[in-house]
Amino acid sequence: QKEVEQNSGPLSVPEGAIASLNCTYSDRGSQSFFWYRQYSGKSPELIMSIYSNGDKEDGRFTAQLNKASQYVSLLIRDSQPSDSATYLCAVRKGGGADGLTFGKGTHLIIQP
Amino acid sequence: GAVVSQHPSRVICKSGTSVKIECRSLDFQATTMFWYRQFPKKSLMLMATSNEGSKATYEQGVEKDKFLINHASLTLSTLTVTSAHPEDSSFYICSARTDLDSPLHFGNGTRLTVT
């Protein structure tokens, strides 16, 4: 079982709609969860971080975490063409000096 | 916000040569930096964890003698790809964080092409 799993897509969403991106992880000891956006040929940029169960909202973005189900999601409201990118789910297993484990990413396409 | 600077952004080299990539934390001190590699349409793979003042910790399958990491100061880590071969062509990205619980902030990456 892969450590962090995402549907690679592409996920096509009409402009103005809600885009829903999902991620599951295998290590129950994981403590920190992040969503990054990566445009083609560029490095990832942080969108959201979430550390506890529930929802966290930041502008048009909402991250949702369910540790019991080992599931984290990202909702993008009022999707814009500029949101078209690959979205990477990343998980940190524990504290200390751990790096992040990334999923393969979901390619999101917002159709004008 | 935290800024990580990576240089060069793009390098083309001949097979057998060595290439050095620099990663700097511009507005914070980073005792730990992380080096990732990404092949086209693939996920980021952690190569090694760079620790200031001590040896780097390499992930399984990453050759430490081929990918030399030096973290000589709290703001600079370097990755040297030694005796590069075409299969080393990839996108190399460094990252750092401001404290233990903070997210990783990434440099702009280095596109390495070995001919």
Coordinates of C-alpha atoms in Angstrom, one line a residue:
Chain A
Q1 CA 0.0 0.0 0.0
K2 CA 1.4 3.4 -1.0
E3 CA 1.9 5.8 1.9
V4 CA 0.0 8.7 0.5
E5 CA -2.5 8.1 -2.2
Q6 CA -4.3 10.4 -4.6
N7 CA -6.3 10.0 -7.7
S8 CA -4.0 11.3 -10.5
G9 CA -6.9 12.6 -12.5
P10 CA -7.2 14.6 -14.6
L11 CA -10.1 16.1 -12.6
S12 CA -12.1 18.4 -14.8
V13 CA -14.3 21.0 -13.1
P14 CA -16.3 23.9 -14.7
E15 CA -15.3 27.4 -13.7
G16 CA -17.2 28.6 -10.7
A17 CA -17.9 25.1 -9.4
I18 CA -16.4 23.4 -6.3
A19 CA -13.3 21.2 -6.9
S20 CA -12.9 18.4 -4.4
L21 CA -9.5 16.7 -4.1
N22 CA -9.0 13.7 -1.9
C23 CA -6.1 12.0 -0.3
T24 CA -5.6 8.9 2.0
Y25 CA -2.6 8.0 4.0
S26 CA -1.4 4.7 5.5
D27 CA 0.5 5.7 8.6
R28 CA -1.9 6.2 11.6
G29 CA 0.9 8.0 13.4
S30 CA 0.9 10.9 10.9
Q31 CA 0.4 14.2 12.6
S32 CA 0.7 17.0 10.0
F33 CA -1.0 17.3 6.7
F34 CA -0.4 19.8 3.9
W35 CA -1.8 20.6 0.5
Y36 CA 0.6 22.1 -2.1
R37 CA -0.1 23.4 -5.6
Q38 CA 2.4 22.8 -8.3
Y39 CA 2.3 24.3 -11.8
S40 CA 4.0 22.5 -14.6
G41 CA 7.8 23.0 -14.4
K42 CA 7.6 24.9 -11.1
S43 CA 8.2 23.9 -7.5
P44 CA 5.3 23.3 -5.0
E45 CA 3.8 26.2 -3.2
L46 CA 1.9 25.7 0.1
I47 CA -1.9 26.1 0.0
M48 CA -3.1 24.8 3.3
S49 CA -1.8 23.0 6.4
I50 CA -4.1 21.1 8.8
Y51 CA -3.1 19.3 12.1
S52 CA -6.4 18.4 13.8
N53 CA -9.7 16.7 12.8
G54 CA -12.3 18.9 11.2
D55 CA -12.3 21.7 8.7
K56 CA -10.0 24.5 8.2
E57 CA -10.9 27.4 5.9
D58 CA -8.7 29.9 4.2
G59 CA -10.4 32.0 1.5
R60 CA -11.7 29.8 -1.2
F61 CA -9.9 26.8 0.2
T62 CA -11.1 24.4 2.8
A63 CA -9.0 21.5 4.1
Q64 CA -10.8 18.6 5.9
L65 CA -9.1 16.0 8.0
N66 CA -10.4 12.8 9.4
K67 CA -7.7 10.9 11.2
A68 CA -10.0 7.9 12.1
S69 CA -10.5 7.3 8.4
Q70 CA -7.0 8.4 7.5
Y71 CA -8.4 10.8 5.0
V72 CA -7.7 14.4 4.1
S73 CA -9.3 16.5 1.4
L74 CA -9.2 20.0 -0.1
L75 CA -12.1 21.9 -1.4
I76 CA -11.7 24.8 -3.8
R77 CA -14.8 27.0 -4.1
D78 CA -15.6 29.3 -7.0
S79 CA -12.9 27.5 -9.1
Q80 CA -10.9 29.7 -11.5
P81 CA -8.9 28.7 -14.5
S82 CA -5.8 29.8 -12.6
D83 CA -6.5 27.0 -10.1
S84 CA -5.6 24.5 -12.9
A85 CA -2.5 22.8 -11.6
T86 CA -1.4 19.6 -9.9
Y87 CA -2.3 19.4 -6.2
L88 CA 0.0 17.5 -3.9
C89 CA -1.1 16.0 -0.6
A90 CA 1.8 15.7 1.8
V91 CA 2.0 14.0 5.2
R92 CA 4.5 14.3 8.0
K93 CA 4.7 11.2 10.1
G94 CA 5.8 12.7 13.3
G95 CA 7.6 15.5 15.0
G96 CA 11.3 16.1 14.9
A97 CA 13.3 16.2 11.7
D98 CA 11.0 14.3 9.4
G99 CA 10.6 15.4 5.9
L100 CA 7.2 15.2 4.1
T101 CA 5.9 12.2 2.2
F102 CA 4.0 13.3 -1.0
G103 CA 1.3 11.7 -3.0
K104 CA 1.6 11.6 -6.7
G105 CA -0.7 14.6 -7.1
T106 CA -4.1 15.2 -8.7
H107 CA -4.1 17.1 -12.0
L108 CA -6.9 19.6 -11.8
I109 CA -8.3 21.3 -14.9
I110 CA -10.8 24.2 -14.5
Q111 CA -12.8 24.6 -17.7
P112 CA -13.7 28.2 -18.6
Chain B
G1 CA 6.8 34.5 4.7
A2 CA 9.8 32.2 4.7
V3 CA 11.8 32.4 1.5
V4 CA 14.1 29.6 0.2
S5 CA 16.4 30.5 -2.7
Q6 CA 17.8 27.8 -5.0
H7 CA 20.5 28.2 -7.6
P8 CA 21.0 27.5 -10.4
S9 CA 17.5 27.2 -11.8
R10 CA 18.6 25.3 -14.8
V11 CA 21.8 23.5 -15.7
I12 CA 23.0 21.4 -18.6
C13 CA 26.1 19.4 -18.2
K14 CA 28.0 16.6 -19.9
S15 CA 28.0 13.1 -18.7
G16 CA 30.8 12.5 -16.1
T17 CA 30.9 16.1 -14.8
S18 CA 29.8 17.2 -11.4
V19 CA 27.1 19.8 -10.6
K20 CA 26.6 21.8 -7.4
I21 CA 23.2 23.1 -6.4
E22 CA 22.8 25.7 -3.6
C23 CA 19.9 26.2 -1.3
R24 CA 19.6 29.2 0.9
S25 CA 17.1 30.2 3.6
L26 CA 16.9 33.9 3.1
D27 CA 15.1 35.2 6.1
F28 CA 15.3 32.4 8.6
Q29 CA 17.7 29.9 10.0
A30 CA 17.2 26.3 8.9
T31 CA 19.0 23.6 11.0
T32 CA 17.4 21.1 8.7
M33 CA 16.8 21.2 4.9
F34 CA 15.4 18.6 2.7
W35 CA 16.4 17.6 -0.8
Y36 CA 13.7 16.2 -3.2
R37 CA 13.9 14.9 -6.7
Q38 CA 11.0 14.8 -9.1
F39 CA 10.9 13.0 -12.5
P40 CA 8.4 14.1 -15.1
K41 CA 4.8 13.4 -14.1
K42 CA 6.0 11.7 -10.9
S43 CA 5.7 12.7 -7.3
L44 CA 8.4 14.4 -5.2
M45 CA 10.7 11.8 -3.7
L46 CA 12.8 12.7 -0.6
M47 CA 16.4 12.1 -1.3
A48 CA 18.0 13.2 1.9
T49 CA 17.7 15.3 5.0
S50 CA 20.5 17.8 5.4
N51 CA 21.5 18.7 9.0
E52 CA 23.6 21.7 9.8
G53 CA 26.9 20.7 11.2
S54 CA 26.5 16.9 10.8
K55 CA 26.2 14.3 8.1
A56 CA 23.1 14.1 5.9
T57 CA 20.6 11.3 6.3
Y58 CA 19.9 9.6 3.0
E59 CA 16.8 7.8 2.0
Q60 CA 16.9 4.2 1.0
G61 CA 18.2 3.7 -2.5
V62 CA 19.9 7.1 -2.7
E63 CA 23.7 6.9 -3.1
K64 CA 25.4 9.1 -0.6
D65 CA 28.7 9.1 -2.6
K66 CA 26.9 10.3 -5.7
F67 CA 24.8 12.9 -4.1
L68 CA 27.0 14.8 -1.8
I69 CA 25.3 17.1 0.7
N70 CA 27.0 19.8 2.7
H71 CA 25.1 21.9 5.3
A72 CA 27.9 24.2 6.5
S73 CA 25.8 27.0 7.9
L74 CA 22.3 27.6 9.2
T75 CA 21.3 29.2 5.9
L76 CA 23.1 27.2 3.3
S77 CA 22.9 23.6 2.1
T78 CA 24.5 22.3 -1.1
L79 CA 23.8 19.2 -3.2
T80 CA 26.6 18.0 -5.5
V81 CA 25.7 15.5 -8.2
T82 CA 29.0 13.8 -8.8
S83 CA 29.9 12.1 -12.1
A84 CA 26.4 12.9 -13.5
H85 CA 24.8 10.6 -16.0
P86 CA 21.8 11.1 -18.2
E87 CA 19.6 9.1 -15.8
D88 CA 20.3 11.8 -13.2
S89 CA 18.5 14.3 -15.3
S90 CA 15.6 15.5 -13.1
F91 CA 14.1 18.4 -11.2
Y92 CA 15.9 18.8 -7.9
I93 CA 14.1 20.9 -5.2
C94 CA 15.3 21.9 -1.8
S95 CA 13.1 22.8 1.1
A96 CA 13.3 24.1 4.6
R97 CA 11.1 25.0 7.5
T98 CA 11.2 27.6 10.2
D99 CA 10.4 25.3 13.1
L100 CA 9.5 21.7 13.7
D101 CA 5.8 22.0 13.2
S102 CA 5.8 24.4 10.3
P103 CA 5.2 23.4 6.6
L104 CA 8.1 23.0 4.2
H105 CA 8.9 26.0 2.0
F106 CA 10.4 25.1 -1.3
G107 CA 13.1 26.6 -3.4
N108 CA 12.3 27.2 -7.1
G109 CA 14.0 24.0 -8.1
T110 CA 16.9 23.1 -10.4
R111 CA 16.3 21.5 -13.7
L112 CA 19.3 19.3 -14.4
T113 CA 19.9 17.9 -17.9
V114 CA 22.8 15.6 -18.4
T115 CA 23.8 15.0 -22.0

